[in-house]
Each structure stands twice: as structure tokens, then as C-alpha cells.
Amino acid sequence: MKSEHIPKATIKRLAMYVQVLETLKREGSQVVSSELLARTCSVNPSQIRKDLAYFGEFGVRGVGYHVQDLIYSIKHSLGVDRVWKCALVGVGNLGKALLRHQDFKFRGFDIVGAFDCDPFKIGEEISGLEVVCTRRLKDAVKELGIEIGLITTPVNRAQRAANFLIEAGVKGIINYSPAMLTVPADIYVEYVDFFHHFYSVAFSITLDRHQERLGSNDEADEDD
Amino acid sequence: MKSEHIPKATIKRLAMYVQVLETLKREGSQVVSSELLARTCSVNPSQIRKDLAYFGEFGVRGVGYHVQDLIYSIKHSLGVDRVWKCALVGVGNLGKALLRHQDFKFRGFDIVGAFDCDPFKIGEEISGLEVVCTRRLKDAVKELGIEIGLITTPVNRAQRAANFLIEAGVKGIINYSPAMLTVPADIYVEYVDFFHHFYSVAFSITLDRHQERLGSNDEADEDD
DNA sequence: CAGTGTGAATATCTTCACAGCC
DNA sequence: GGCTGTGAAGATATTCACACTG
């Protein structure tokens, strides 16, 4: 692996390539060119080649990429060719939804602990997982080998949840609350904002209508 | 509104500013500087000023931004100062989760129709919404004034769901399935990939461990 | 040849630095 | 005085173009 800095956008695209490649595989494709993959993903072919080049040379010149191999190579490069155990803190609406949405497990992210500090929630069972007091987080992380924490608490509890998770030894956090977290430099936080997609669509429609009203020259913009 | 092209990243950040500003408001702040807002959001202060400048001059020199006004100005600029009605197609695990997660409504995105083509699901009620046959989508979109479609079908049904939505007159689509959609130029599609956050965190942890093992010089990388 | 891998060119986004205003 | 708004500079990411190889 070349150790230049890898753009975040590249990681995002690689995740997409895996999804698309898995569809292609299911449909029986053995080999795919950057050209075809690019068209399917609405990106530029050299973009794909560049993205892959960060991690190695996976293609065969004059032929393309072997689909199954490429899936594995990308997953291996990203470190998602194994199971990652996760703990979820905050069993509200969203937390429950994530616990029930067991596609995560299927894709290698297994939520093995659900935590909340509300005594009324403790003991409840969701998708076969018992909700446990947040105070027991530290032990659970150690016992179960949890490496990633998911924060689905209300915004005002998010920092506290983060502190608990970090103290327990988790190395990465996915924060579904709108709180911005303060964490040590060696903890990686990924912020998830469900709403920004809604905002983008709403904005885009609004913009379109404005332009229509102005009868301006329409400039069909690509999705990225 | 200046009508240069507005970066997608700007929209994403504006959505974040709104969230953070709403927290500040709740905590009693009346006024905020780009400096403070920037620190809270882990971005550069001029970034914030640039992002806002696309839409107007909302600040007061020497003072900062009035929190409540700024929230409203951003929302108005993005077109999210009103209710957008949405239809959801595909009432599986994920679809149900979104239907139950009624924060969307609170933030101005009201899911008023749930559709599925599975006869066993039709008639089921989720969060007070009856699941209806996808064939009745077109009428519902007209009757209820639906403008945005959410696709939560399995990957192989996503394109069909998109076709239904577009035919019904929806202008924007949020696609939660991993399918890449083919749509007319005037339909805006936003792709949501839950997994890429997991992939990013996993990759980041993996990378950290590699670097540790190499005992290399650590370069604490900023989160963006 | 057809299609990858990659340096060089271009386009885009971010940050700096400071003029302008309250 | 302090903080916004913005052109210019710098950094980053994307695309082109072509050498290279199975």
C-alpha cells in the first residue's frame, strides 16, 4: 500500500465500488473495465484507476479487473475483510432502528452491545440483544472485543457517551447525533447526518424551480 | 442569491451549521462569530463566511451573526423553511426504521405515504401510516402533494421504484439502496450509503495500527 | 489492441490576508 | 476594535493523455 494521504472521497467511492461490484458479481460478471464500472457509478474512469492505485495494481492491462478479486482487494485494503464488533449507546428511536437493521452484521459490522442509562430501557430486548446500563460498557468492550462505538443518544448526551466509549477503549466512533465531539487525536470520529441528504434534495428542487421561473439556460448538473 | 455553482460540500456544511446553531440557541446564545461557530464545527472561519456568502450577507461587521436570524436565513436559502412531503417505497427493515424515526417530520420532512408491492405488507400500519400498493403511488403523489421519494427497496427493485416515483411526478429522490439509478436530467437523486461511515472508521483504525506497527512518525490527522 | 497505471494539466475547494463596515 | 465579506494565493482533487503491458 502506498502511504500517501488517501482522500476521504476515495474511501467513500471505494465503498460504492464494492456495492456495485457485488451487484455485478450477482449478475454473473467475471471481469469489468474501469470504463464500465465508471459508467455504472457515474464517475470518471481514471478516477477509479486512481482510487485503486492508492492500494495496489489490481487490474490486468488490456483486460480489466477480475470482479471477485477486486471486491476482495478493496475490502482487504480498507480492512473490512473481517468482522468488526460494535457497541451502540443510546437506545432511542434511532438506536432501535439501527439494532433492528441487521444488514450491518451481514456486511461485517456486528453490533454486540446496546447501552443506555435510562433504567426503564435497561433489560429491554431488541433483536435478541439486551439493553445494558452504560456503566457496564467498559467491561463489555473488553470482554467482547468491541472496537467501534455508535452514538445514538440525544444531542446533549453525546459527549458523555463518547467519553464512556473512549474510556472503555473503543478506537473509532460513529456519531449519529448532531453534536460535535471533542476527542483525543487517536480516536477517529465519523459524523453521520441523515438530514443533509434531505436538505440537498430540497435545495436542488428549490434551485431548479427558481431557474425555471427565470427561464434561464438549463445546465444539467451531474450527480457525484 | 448569487447564482454561481454552489459546492455540494457547502450544502452539507450548511446543514451542519443549522444543527449546531440550534444547539447554541437552545443554550441561550443570541449572537455567534464565525470564529466560534467554526471552532464548534471543526472548520475554518473563512469557510463559514464563504459558505454563507453564496446566499447573502447575513452578518454584522464587528459583531457576528444573530443566531436565530442565521438559522432562518440558512433554512430559507436552502428551501427548508417549509414542510416537504415525502413518499417511501419499500417497507422492509430499513423502510420501517425510517417511518418510525419521526425526527424527519420535526425537521420539515414529512413522510405521508408508505408503499410496497408485497401483498403481505399492504395494509400493515407503521407509525400511523398504512402501507399501500405501489400501483397507487401516482394518485397519492398528486393528492397529497408529495415532492420527494425515498427508496428503501432491495437493490434489484430500486430502479423500478425510481421509475414509479418519477412517473408519479416526484422531483427528487433519496436512494437508500446500493443501486445506481438512471433518471432524467431534471430529477435529482441523492445516494445514501450507511456503510461508508463504517468503512471509513474501519479503514482509519486499520491504518493507525499499521502505522503504529511501523513505529512511524505519527501525523495526527484532523477530522473534517 | 484494449485497457491499465500514472505524470502532467486542469478544475475545484479551502485558506489567507486585508479592505470595509458597524 | 472587532468581525464580516471577498479577491488572491495556496492546497487538493479530478481529468486528460499517453506510455506500457498482457
Short mmCIF file of C-alpha atoms (C1' of nucleotides) in Angstrom, two decimals:
data_model
loop_
_atom_site.label_atom_id
_atom_site.label_comp_id
_atom_site.label_asym_id
_atom_site.label_seq_id
_atom_site.Cartn_x
_atom_site.Cartn_y
_atom_site.Cartn_z
CA MET A 1 0.00 0.00 0.00
CA LYS A 2 1.32 3.41 -0.97
CA SER A 3 1.19 5.56 2.08
CA GLU A 4 0.38 8.93 0.65
CA HIS A 5 -2.60 10.58 2.18
CA ILE A 6 -5.77 8.99 0.86
CA PRO A 7 -8.66 11.37 0.20
CA LYS A 8 -11.78 10.72 2.18
CA ALA A 9 -13.73 10.92 -1.04
CA THR A 10 -11.73 7.97 -2.30
CA ILE A 11 -12.83 5.83 0.65
CA LYS A 12 -16.41 6.79 0.02
CA ARG A 13 -16.11 5.82 -3.62
CA LEU A 14 -14.36 2.55 -2.82
CA ALA A 15 -17.30 1.64 -0.60
CA MET A 16 -19.56 2.36 -3.56
CA TYR A 17 -17.42 0.30 -5.93
CA VAL A 18 -17.77 -2.66 -3.58
CA GLN A 19 -21.55 -2.33 -3.62
CA VAL A 20 -21.71 -2.06 -7.39
CA LEU A 21 -19.19 -4.87 -7.90
CA GLU A 22 -21.24 -7.14 -5.68
CA THR A 23 -24.27 -6.46 -7.84
CA LEU A 24 -22.23 -7.17 -10.97
CA LYS A 25 -20.97 -10.40 -9.44
CA ARG A 26 -24.50 -11.47 -8.58
CA GLU A 27 -25.44 -10.81 -12.20
CA GLY A 28 -22.65 -13.11 -13.33
CA SER A 29 -19.91 -10.72 -14.49
CA GLN A 30 -16.41 -12.12 -14.14
CA VAL A 31 -14.44 -9.16 -15.43
CA VAL A 32 -15.10 -5.43 -15.52
CA SER A 33 -13.28 -2.48 -17.08
CA SER A 34 -12.80 0.86 -15.35
CA GLU A 35 -14.85 2.22 -18.22
CA LEU A 36 -17.91 0.10 -17.42
CA LEU A 37 -17.61 0.38 -13.66
CA ALA A 38 -17.27 4.13 -14.08
CA ARG A 39 -20.41 4.41 -16.16
CA THR A 40 -22.35 2.42 -13.58
CA CYS A 41 -21.09 4.62 -10.76
CA SER A 42 -21.34 7.91 -12.66
CA VAL A 43 -17.69 8.73 -12.17
CA ASN A 44 -14.72 9.18 -14.46
CA PRO A 45 -12.81 6.01 -15.42
CA SER A 46 -9.44 7.47 -14.44
CA GLN A 47 -10.95 8.34 -11.10
CA ILE A 48 -11.49 4.67 -10.47
CA ARG A 49 -8.00 3.73 -11.62
CA LYS A 50 -6.51 6.45 -9.40
CA ASP A 51 -8.57 5.37 -6.41
CA LEU A 52 -7.42 1.79 -6.81
CA ALA A 53 -3.82 2.80 -7.46
CA TYR A 54 -3.56 4.09 -3.88
CA PHE A 55 -3.69 0.48 -2.74
CA GLY A 56 -2.02 -1.51 -5.46
CA GLU A 57 -2.23 -2.75 -9.02
CA PHE A 58 -5.31 -4.90 -9.19
CA GLY A 59 -6.04 -4.80 -12.90
CA VAL A 60 -4.81 -6.66 -15.97
CA ARG A 61 -3.82 -4.42 -18.85
CA GLY A 62 -5.89 -4.94 -21.94
CA VAL A 63 -8.45 -6.90 -19.93
CA GLY A 64 -9.79 -5.09 -16.90
CA TYR A 65 -10.41 -6.17 -13.32
CA HIS A 66 -11.50 -9.57 -12.14
CA VAL A 67 -14.69 -8.78 -10.26
CA GLN A 68 -14.37 -11.21 -7.35
CA ASP A 69 -10.69 -10.44 -6.85
CA LEU A 70 -11.31 -6.72 -6.95
CA ILE A 71 -14.03 -6.94 -4.32
CA TYR A 72 -11.67 -8.80 -2.09
CA SER A 73 -8.74 -6.49 -2.79
CA ILE A 74 -10.73 -3.38 -1.97
CA LYS A 75 -12.18 -4.91 1.18
CA HIS A 76 -8.76 -6.03 2.27
CA SER A 77 -7.27 -2.62 1.57
CA LEU A 78 -9.93 -0.94 3.67
CA GLY A 79 -9.67 -3.51 6.45
CA VAL A 80 -13.26 -4.67 6.05
CA ASP A 81 -12.43 -8.26 5.16
CA ARG A 82 -13.20 -9.26 8.74
CA VAL A 83 -15.87 -8.74 11.40
CA TRP A 84 -15.78 -5.53 13.44
CA LYS A 85 -17.64 -5.60 16.73
CA CYS A 86 -19.62 -2.52 17.66
CA ALA A 87 -21.36 -1.13 20.72
CA LEU A 88 -24.39 1.13 20.46
CA VAL A 89 -25.03 3.78 23.09
CA GLY A 90 -28.48 5.34 23.29
CA VAL A 91 -31.44 3.07 22.69
CA GLY A 92 -33.96 5.61 21.46
CA ASN A 93 -35.86 5.57 18.19
CA LEU A 94 -32.80 5.72 16.03
CA GLY A 95 -30.81 3.31 18.18
CA LYS A 96 -33.55 0.73 17.98
CA ALA A 97 -33.79 1.19 14.25
CA LEU A 98 -30.09 0.52 13.82
CA LEU A 99 -30.23 -2.50 16.13
CA ARG A 100 -33.06 -3.94 14.08
CA HIS A 101 -31.47 -3.16 10.73
CA GLN A 102 -29.24 -6.20 10.72
CA ASP A 103 -27.70 -5.60 7.30
CA PHE A 104 -24.77 -4.22 9.20
CA LYS A 105 -23.94 -7.65 10.52
CA PHE A 106 -24.13 -9.10 7.06
CA ARG A 107 -21.57 -6.57 5.89
CA GLY A 108 -19.13 -7.25 8.68
CA PHE A 109 -20.22 -4.80 11.36
CA ASP A 110 -21.76 -6.68 14.24
CA ILE A 111 -23.48 -4.70 16.98
CA VAL A 112 -22.90 -6.90 20.02
CA GLY A 113 -23.81 -4.49 22.80
CA ALA A 114 -26.64 -2.00 23.39
CA PHE A 115 -26.29 0.52 26.21
CA ASP A 116 -28.47 3.15 27.81
CA CYS A 117 -28.56 4.92 31.15
CA ASP A 118 -32.36 5.06 31.35
CA PRO A 119 -33.48 2.46 33.96
CA PHE A 120 -36.71 1.98 32.04
CA LYS A 121 -34.83 0.84 28.97
CA ILE A 122 -32.33 -1.38 30.72
CA GLY A 123 -33.35 -5.01 30.41
CA GLU A 124 -35.43 -4.46 27.29
CA GLU A 125 -34.55 -6.81 24.46
CA ILE A 126 -34.15 -5.65 20.85
CA SER A 127 -33.25 -8.07 18.06
CA GLY A 128 -32.05 -10.55 20.65
CA LEU A 129 -29.81 -8.02 22.39
CA GLU A 130 -30.44 -6.98 25.98
CA VAL A 131 -30.07 -3.29 26.76
CA VAL A 132 -27.43 -2.87 29.45
CA CYS A 133 -26.53 0.01 31.77
CA THR A 134 -23.91 2.31 30.29
CA ARG A 135 -21.84 1.84 33.40
CA ARG A 136 -21.12 -1.69 32.28
CA LEU A 137 -19.77 -0.51 28.95
CA LYS A 138 -16.12 -0.76 29.90
CA ASP A 139 -16.32 -4.41 30.89
CA ALA A 140 -18.33 -5.29 27.81
CA VAL A 141 -15.85 -3.64 25.47
CA LYS A 142 -13.07 -5.67 26.99
CA GLU A 143 -14.96 -8.97 27.17
CA LEU A 144 -16.49 -8.82 23.72
CA GLY A 145 -13.61 -7.20 21.86
CA ILE A 146 -15.59 -4.18 20.75
CA GLU A 147 -13.66 -1.69 18.62
CA ILE A 148 -16.26 0.71 17.27
CA GLY A 149 -18.86 2.73 19.16
CA LEU A 150 -22.11 4.07 17.73
CA ILE A 151 -23.64 7.09 19.42
CA THR A 152 -27.41 7.40 19.04
CA THR A 153 -28.15 9.40 22.16
CA PRO A 154 -29.88 12.79 22.20
CA VAL A 155 -27.51 15.62 21.33
CA ASN A 156 -26.89 16.68 24.94
CA ARG A 157 -25.77 13.20 25.98
CA ALA A 158 -23.50 12.55 23.02
CA GLN A 159 -20.27 13.89 24.52
CA ARG A 160 -20.80 11.85 27.66
CA ALA A 161 -21.42 8.73 25.59
CA ALA A 162 -18.23 9.48 23.67
CA ASN A 163 -16.26 9.82 26.90
CA PHE A 164 -17.59 6.47 28.12
CA LEU A 165 -16.71 4.78 24.85
CA ILE A 166 -13.22 6.23 24.73
CA GLU A 167 -12.53 5.35 28.34
CA ALA A 168 -13.70 1.83 27.57
CA GLY A 169 -11.05 1.58 24.87
CA VAL A 170 -13.01 1.98 21.66
CA LYS A 171 -10.85 3.29 18.79
CA GLY A 172 -13.46 4.66 16.44
CA ILE A 173 -16.84 6.31 16.85
CA ILE A 174 -19.76 6.79 14.51
CA ASN A 175 -21.80 9.67 15.83
CA TYR A 176 -25.41 9.81 14.69
CA SER A 177 -26.28 12.72 16.95
CA PRO A 178 -25.87 16.28 15.73
CA ALA A 179 -23.32 17.03 18.49
CA MET A 180 -19.74 17.86 17.56
CA LEU A 181 -17.47 15.78 19.78
CA THR A 182 -14.19 16.57 21.47
CA VAL A 183 -11.94 13.52 21.43
CA PRO A 184 -8.22 12.64 21.66
CA ALA A 185 -6.26 12.71 18.40
CA ASP A 186 -6.01 8.93 18.12
CA ILE A 187 -9.79 8.42 18.16
CA TYR A 188 -11.44 8.58 14.82
CA VAL A 189 -14.94 10.07 14.69
CA GLU A 190 -17.26 9.78 11.74
CA TYR A 191 -20.27 12.11 11.78
CA VAL A 192 -23.49 10.89 10.24
CA ASP A 193 -26.08 13.42 9.28
CA PHE A 194 -29.27 11.92 7.95
CA PHE A 195 -30.76 15.28 7.23
CA HIS A 196 -28.22 16.70 4.92
CA HIS A 197 -29.50 14.42 2.15
CA PHE A 198 -32.96 15.82 2.62
CA TYR A 199 -31.55 19.33 2.63
CA SER A 200 -29.62 18.67 -0.58
CA VAL A 201 -32.66 17.37 -2.39
CA ALA A 202 -34.87 20.16 -1.14
CA PHE A 203 -32.29 22.74 -2.14
CA SER A 204 -31.81 21.21 -5.54
CA ILE A 205 -35.54 21.21 -6.28
CA THR A 206 -35.87 24.76 -4.99
CA LEU A 207 -32.98 25.91 -7.16
CA ASP A 208 -34.42 24.20 -10.23
CA ARG A 209 -37.72 25.97 -9.76
CA HIS A 210 -36.02 29.32 -9.38
CA GLN A 211 -34.13 28.76 -12.59
CA GLU A 212 -37.26 27.63 -14.38
CA ARG A 213 -39.04 30.76 -13.27
CA LEU A 214 -36.18 32.83 -14.63
CA GLY A 215 -36.39 30.84 -17.85
CA SER A 216 -32.61 30.66 -17.75
CA ASN A 217 -30.42 28.33 -19.77
CA ASP A 218 -30.58 24.98 -18.06
CA GLU A 219 -27.30 23.41 -17.20
CA ALA A 220 -27.98 19.79 -16.29
CA ASP A 221 -25.64 19.13 -13.41
CA GLU A 222 -24.12 15.74 -12.86
CA ASP A 223 -24.59 13.91 -9.63
CA ASP A 224 -21.35 12.96 -7.95
CA MET B 1 -28.76 34.76 -4.02
CA LYS B 2 -25.62 34.70 -6.11
CA SER B 3 -26.07 32.08 -8.73
CA GLU B 4 -22.61 30.70 -9.08
CA HIS B 5 -22.34 26.99 -8.71
CA ILE B 6 -22.62 26.05 -5.05
CA PRO B 7 -20.37 23.19 -3.92
CA LYS B 8 -22.14 20.19 -2.57
CA ALA B 9 -19.80 20.29 0.41
CA THR B 10 -21.17 23.73 1.19
CA ILE B 11 -24.72 22.38 1.42
CA LYS B 12 -23.54 19.64 3.71
CA ARG B 13 -21.82 22.15 5.96
CA LEU B 14 -24.81 24.48 5.97
CA ALA B 15 -26.91 21.60 7.24
CA MET B 16 -24.36 21.14 10.00
CA TYR B 17 -24.34 24.84 10.86
CA VAL B 18 -28.10 24.71 11.31
CA GLN B 19 -27.78 21.81 13.74
CA VAL B 20 -25.04 23.49 15.72
CA LEU B 21 -26.81 26.85 15.70
CA GLU B 22 -29.95 25.23 17.04
CA THR B 23 -27.95 23.81 19.91
CA LEU B 24 -26.42 27.22 20.56
CA LYS B 25 -29.85 28.80 20.51
CA ARG B 26 -31.16 26.26 22.97
CA GLU B 27 -28.24 27.13 25.23
CA GLY B 28 -29.22 30.78 25.11
CA SER B 29 -26.71 32.31 22.65
CA GLN B 30 -28.02 35.34 20.81
CA VAL B 31 -25.01 36.10 18.68
CA VAL B 32 -22.18 34.00 17.30
CA SER B 33 -18.98 34.82 15.43
CA SER B 34 -17.68 32.79 12.51
CA GLU B 35 -14.68 32.13 14.75
CA LEU B 36 -16.76 30.43 17.46
CA LEU B 37 -19.07 28.61 15.09
CA ALA B 38 -16.02 27.39 13.21
CA ARG B 39 -14.39 26.02 16.33
CA THR B 40 -17.57 24.16 17.23
CA CYS B 41 -17.84 22.67 13.77
CA SER B 42 -14.11 21.99 13.30
CA VAL B 43 -13.89 24.05 10.16
CA ASN B 44 -12.06 27.20 9.16
CA PRO B 45 -13.80 30.52 9.96
CA SER B 46 -13.42 31.82 6.41
CA GLN B 47 -15.00 28.63 5.20
CA ILE B 48 -18.14 29.56 7.08
CA ARG B 49 -18.12 33.12 5.80
CA LYS B 50 -17.62 31.87 2.22
CA ASP B 51 -20.38 29.30 2.55
CA LEU B 52 -22.78 31.96 3.78
CA ALA B 53 -21.66 34.47 1.17
CA TYR B 54 -23.09 32.27 -1.57
CA PHE B 55 -26.54 33.20 -0.31
CA GLY B 56 -26.23 36.70 1.03
CA GLU B 57 -24.76 38.92 3.71
CA PHE B 58 -26.18 37.71 6.97
CA GLY B 59 -23.62 39.03 9.43
CA VAL B 60 -22.97 42.30 11.16
CA ARG B 61 -19.38 43.53 10.92
CA GLY B 62 -17.69 43.86 14.23
CA VAL B 63 -20.42 41.80 15.88
CA GLY B 64 -21.09 38.45 14.26
CA TYR B 65 -24.26 36.64 13.30
CA HIS B 66 -27.56 36.78 15.12
CA VAL B 67 -28.21 33.11 15.89
CA GLN B 68 -31.95 32.95 15.31
CA ASP B 69 -31.78 35.05 12.16
CA LEU B 70 -28.94 32.99 10.77
CA ILE B 71 -30.83 29.74 11.31
CA TYR B 72 -33.75 31.19 9.46
CA SER B 73 -31.61 32.66 6.67
CA ILE B 74 -29.82 29.38 6.02
CA LYS B 75 -33.05 27.40 6.08
CA HIS B 76 -34.67 29.86 3.74
CA SER B 77 -31.69 29.79 1.39
CA LEU B 78 -31.81 26.02 1.21
CA GLY B 79 -35.57 25.95 0.85
CA VAL B 80 -36.12 24.05 4.07
CA ASP B 81 -38.20 26.72 5.79
CA ARG B 82 -41.32 24.81 4.91
CA VAL B 83 -42.68 21.26 5.02
CA TRP B 84 -41.68 18.84 2.25
CA LYS B 85 -43.93 15.84 1.79
CA CYS B 86 -42.24 12.52 1.09
CA ALA B 87 -43.26 9.07 -0.08
CA LEU B 88 -41.38 5.97 0.98
CA VAL B 89 -41.18 2.97 -1.33
CA GLY B 90 -40.10 -0.37 0.11
CA VAL B 91 -41.34 -1.21 3.59
CA GLY B 92 -38.60 -3.60 4.70
CA ASN B 93 -36.39 -3.31 7.74
CA LEU B 94 -34.87 -0.03 6.72
CA GLY B 95 -38.13 1.43 5.45
CA LYS B 96 -39.85 0.68 8.73
CA ALA B 97 -36.98 2.20 10.66
CA LEU B 98 -37.25 5.43 8.71
CA LEU B 99 -41.03 5.51 9.10
CA ARG B 100 -40.67 5.12 12.84
CA HIS B 101 -37.87 7.65 13.15
CA GLN B 102 -40.15 10.64 13.20
CA ASP B 103 -37.41 13.24 13.68
CA PHE B 104 -37.73 13.80 9.96
CA LYS B 105 -41.16 15.29 10.42
CA PHE B 106 -39.88 17.56 13.14
CA ARG B 107 -37.27 18.88 10.74
CA GLY B 108 -39.70 19.56 7.95
CA PHE B 109 -39.68 16.30 6.01
CA ASP B 110 -42.99 14.56 6.46
CA ILE B 111 -43.35 11.02 5.18
CA VAL B 112 -47.01 10.90 4.25
CA GLY B 113 -47.12 7.74 2.17
CA ALA B 114 -45.62 4.23 2.52
CA PHE B 115 -45.68 1.94 -0.50
CA ASP B 116 -44.78 -1.66 -1.19
CA CYS B 117 -45.71 -4.22 -3.81
CA ASP B 118 -45.71 -7.19 -1.39
CA PRO B 119 -49.36 -8.15 -0.72
CA PHE B 120 -48.37 -9.33 2.75
CA LYS B 121 -47.16 -5.87 3.67
CA ILE B 122 -50.02 -3.92 2.16
CA GLY B 123 -52.47 -2.88 4.84
CA GLU B 124 -49.92 -3.09 7.64
CA GLU B 125 -49.78 0.05 9.75
CA ILE B 126 -46.50 1.66 10.81
CA SER B 127 -46.41 4.82 12.91
CA GLY B 128 -49.99 5.51 11.97
CA LEU B 129 -49.34 5.13 8.25
CA GLU B 130 -50.98 2.37 6.22
CA VAL B 131 -48.80 0.59 3.70
CA VAL B 132 -50.34 0.97 0.26
CA CYS B 133 -49.80 -0.85 -3.05
CA THR B 134 -47.13 0.78 -5.20
CA ARG B 135 -49.62 0.95 -8.03
CA ARG B 136 -51.49 3.63 -6.13
CA LEU B 137 -48.38 5.79 -5.88
CA LYS B 138 -49.25 8.10 -8.73
CA ASP B 139 -52.62 9.10 -7.29
CA ALA B 140 -51.17 9.57 -3.83
CA VAL B 141 -48.40 11.83 -5.08
CA LYS B 142 -50.96 14.04 -6.77
CA GLU B 143 -53.48 14.02 -3.93
CA LEU B 144 -51.04 14.58 -1.11
CA GLY B 145 -48.63 16.93 -2.89
CA ILE B 146 -45.61 14.66 -2.48
CA GLU B 147 -42.38 16.05 -3.91
CA ILE B 148 -39.65 13.73 -2.62
CA GLY B 149 -39.40 9.96 -2.88
CA LEU B 150 -37.40 7.71 -0.58
CA ILE B 151 -36.28 4.37 -1.97
CA THR B 152 -35.75 1.65 0.63
CA THR B 153 -36.36 -1.38 -1.55
CA PRO B 154 -33.86 -4.19 -2.10
CA VAL B 155 -31.23 -3.28 -4.67
CA ASN B 156 -32.89 -5.14 -7.54
CA ARG B 157 -36.18 -3.28 -7.12
CA ALA B 158 -34.70 0.19 -6.75
CA GLN B 159 -34.76 1.20 -10.42
CA ARG B 160 -38.38 0.12 -10.71
CA ALA B 161 -39.27 2.12 -7.61
CA ALA B 162 -37.47 5.12 -9.12
CA ASN B 163 -39.43 4.76 -12.36
CA PHE B 164 -42.70 4.67 -10.43
CA LEU B 165 -41.75 7.74 -8.42
CA ILE B 166 -40.65 9.71 -11.46
CA GLU B 167 -43.74 8.78 -13.41
CA ALA B 168 -45.80 9.88 -10.44
CA GLY B 169 -44.21 13.31 -10.66
CA VAL B 170 -41.72 13.33 -7.81
CA LYS B 171 -38.85 15.78 -8.40
CA GLY B 172 -36.21 14.44 -6.05
CA ILE B 173 -35.23 11.01 -4.82
CA ILE B 174 -33.26 9.85 -1.83
CA ASN B 175 -31.99 6.38 -2.61
CA TYR B 176 -31.06 4.23 0.39
CA SER B 177 -30.43 1.13 -1.70
CA PRO B 178 -26.97 0.46 -3.13
CA ALA B 179 -28.32 0.61 -6.69
CA MET B 180 -27.14 3.34 -9.05
CA LEU B 181 -30.20 4.82 -10.73
CA THR B 182 -30.82 6.01 -14.25
CA VAL B 183 -33.06 9.07 -14.21
CA PRO B 184 -33.91 12.07 -16.42
CA ALA B 185 -31.70 15.12 -16.04
CA ASP B 186 -34.30 17.15 -14.15
CA ILE B 187 -34.66 14.58 -11.37
CA TYR B 188 -32.24 15.00 -8.52
CA VAL B 189 -31.02 11.82 -6.84
CA GLU B 190 -29.22 11.74 -3.53
CA TYR B 191 -27.48 8.47 -2.71
CA VAL B 192 -27.30 7.45 0.93
CA ASP B 193 -24.74 4.88 1.90
CA PHE B 194 -24.91 3.88 5.55
CA PHE B 195 -21.92 1.63 5.23
CA HIS B 196 -19.34 4.04 4.04
CA HIS B 197 -19.14 5.50 7.53
CA PHE B 198 -18.37 2.07 8.90
CA TYR B 199 -15.83 1.53 6.15
CA SER B 200 -14.15 4.87 6.91
CA VAL B 201 -13.84 4.13 10.60
CA ALA B 202 -12.60 0.59 10.00
CA PHE B 203 -10.07 1.85 7.48
CA SER B 204 -8.90 4.59 9.76
CA ILE B 205 -8.35 2.20 12.67
CA THR B 206 -6.61 -0.29 10.41
CA LEU B 207 -4.33 2.42 9.04
CA ASP B 208 -3.49 3.66 12.54
CA ARG B 209 -2.46 0.18 13.60
CA HIS B 210 -0.28 -0.26 10.54
CA GLN B 211 1.47 2.99 11.29
CA GLU B 212 1.89 2.05 14.93
CA ARG B 213 3.41 -1.26 13.95
CA LEU B 214 5.87 0.55 11.70
CA GLY B 215 6.65 2.86 14.60
CA SER B 216 6.44 5.65 12.08
CA ASN B 217 6.18 9.34 12.86
CA ASP B 218 2.59 9.94 13.79
CA GLU B 219 0.81 12.67 11.98
CA ALA B 220 -2.43 13.33 13.83
CA ASP B 221 -4.90 13.93 11.05
CA GLU B 222 -7.76 16.33 11.51
CA ASP B 223 -11.30 15.21 11.15
CA ASP B 224 -13.20 17.18 8.56
"C1'" DC C 1 -5.27 -3.72 -29.45
"C1'" DA C 2 -7.72 -2.80 -25.46
"C1'" DG C 3 -7.44 -1.19 -21.09
"C1'" DT C 4 -4.42 -0.30 -17.02
"C1'" DG C 5 -1.28 2.80 -14.37
"C1'" DT C 6 0.47 7.42 -13.89
"C1'" DG C 7 2.75 12.12 -14.51
"C1'" DA C 8 1.18 16.46 -16.07
"C1'" DA C 9 -2.67 19.74 -16.74
"C1'" DT C 10 -6.88 21.35 -15.20
"C1'" DA C 11 -10.61 22.25 -12.28
"C1'" DT C 12 -12.33 22.78 -7.76
"C1'" DC C 13 -12.25 23.81 -2.97
"C1'" DT C 14 -10.07 25.93 1.04
"C1'" DT C 15 -7.37 29.25 3.45
"C1'" DC C 16 -5.11 33.62 3.81
"C1'" DA C 17 -4.99 38.35 4.26
"C1'" DC C 18 -6.86 42.51 4.37
"C1'" DA C 19 -10.19 46.21 2.94
"C1'" DG C 20 -14.56 47.81 4.58
"C1'" DC C 21 -18.14 48.50 7.83
"C1'" DC C 22 -20.76 48.62 12.29
"C1'" DG D 1 -11.79 47.48 17.87
"C1'" DG D 2 -13.65 43.59 16.12
"C1'" DC D 3 -15.55 40.77 12.84
"C1'" DT D 4 -17.56 40.33 8.32
"C1'" DG D 5 -17.12 39.82 3.20
"C1'" DT D 6 -14.07 38.79 -0.57
"C1'" DG D 7 -10.25 38.73 -4.16
"C1'" DA D 8 -5.98 36.42 -4.50
"C1'" DA D 9 -2.98 32.54 -3.19
"C1'" DG D 10 -2.47 28.02 -1.95
"C1'" DA D 11 -3.89 23.19 -1.45
"C1'" DT D 12 -6.45 19.30 -3.08
"C1'" DA D 13 -8.89 16.52 -6.09
"C1'" DT D 14 -10.19 15.28 -10.76
"C1'" DT D 15 -9.42 14.59 -15.57
"C1'" DC D 16 -6.53 14.15 -19.56
"C1'" DA D 17 -3.35 11.90 -22.32
"C1'" DC D 18 -0.31 8.60 -23.26
"C1'" DA D 19 3.42 5.20 -22.23
"C1'" DC D 20 3.22 0.49 -21.19
"C1'" DT D 21 1.80 -4.32 -20.96
"C1'" DG D 22 -0.87 -8.81 -21.20
#
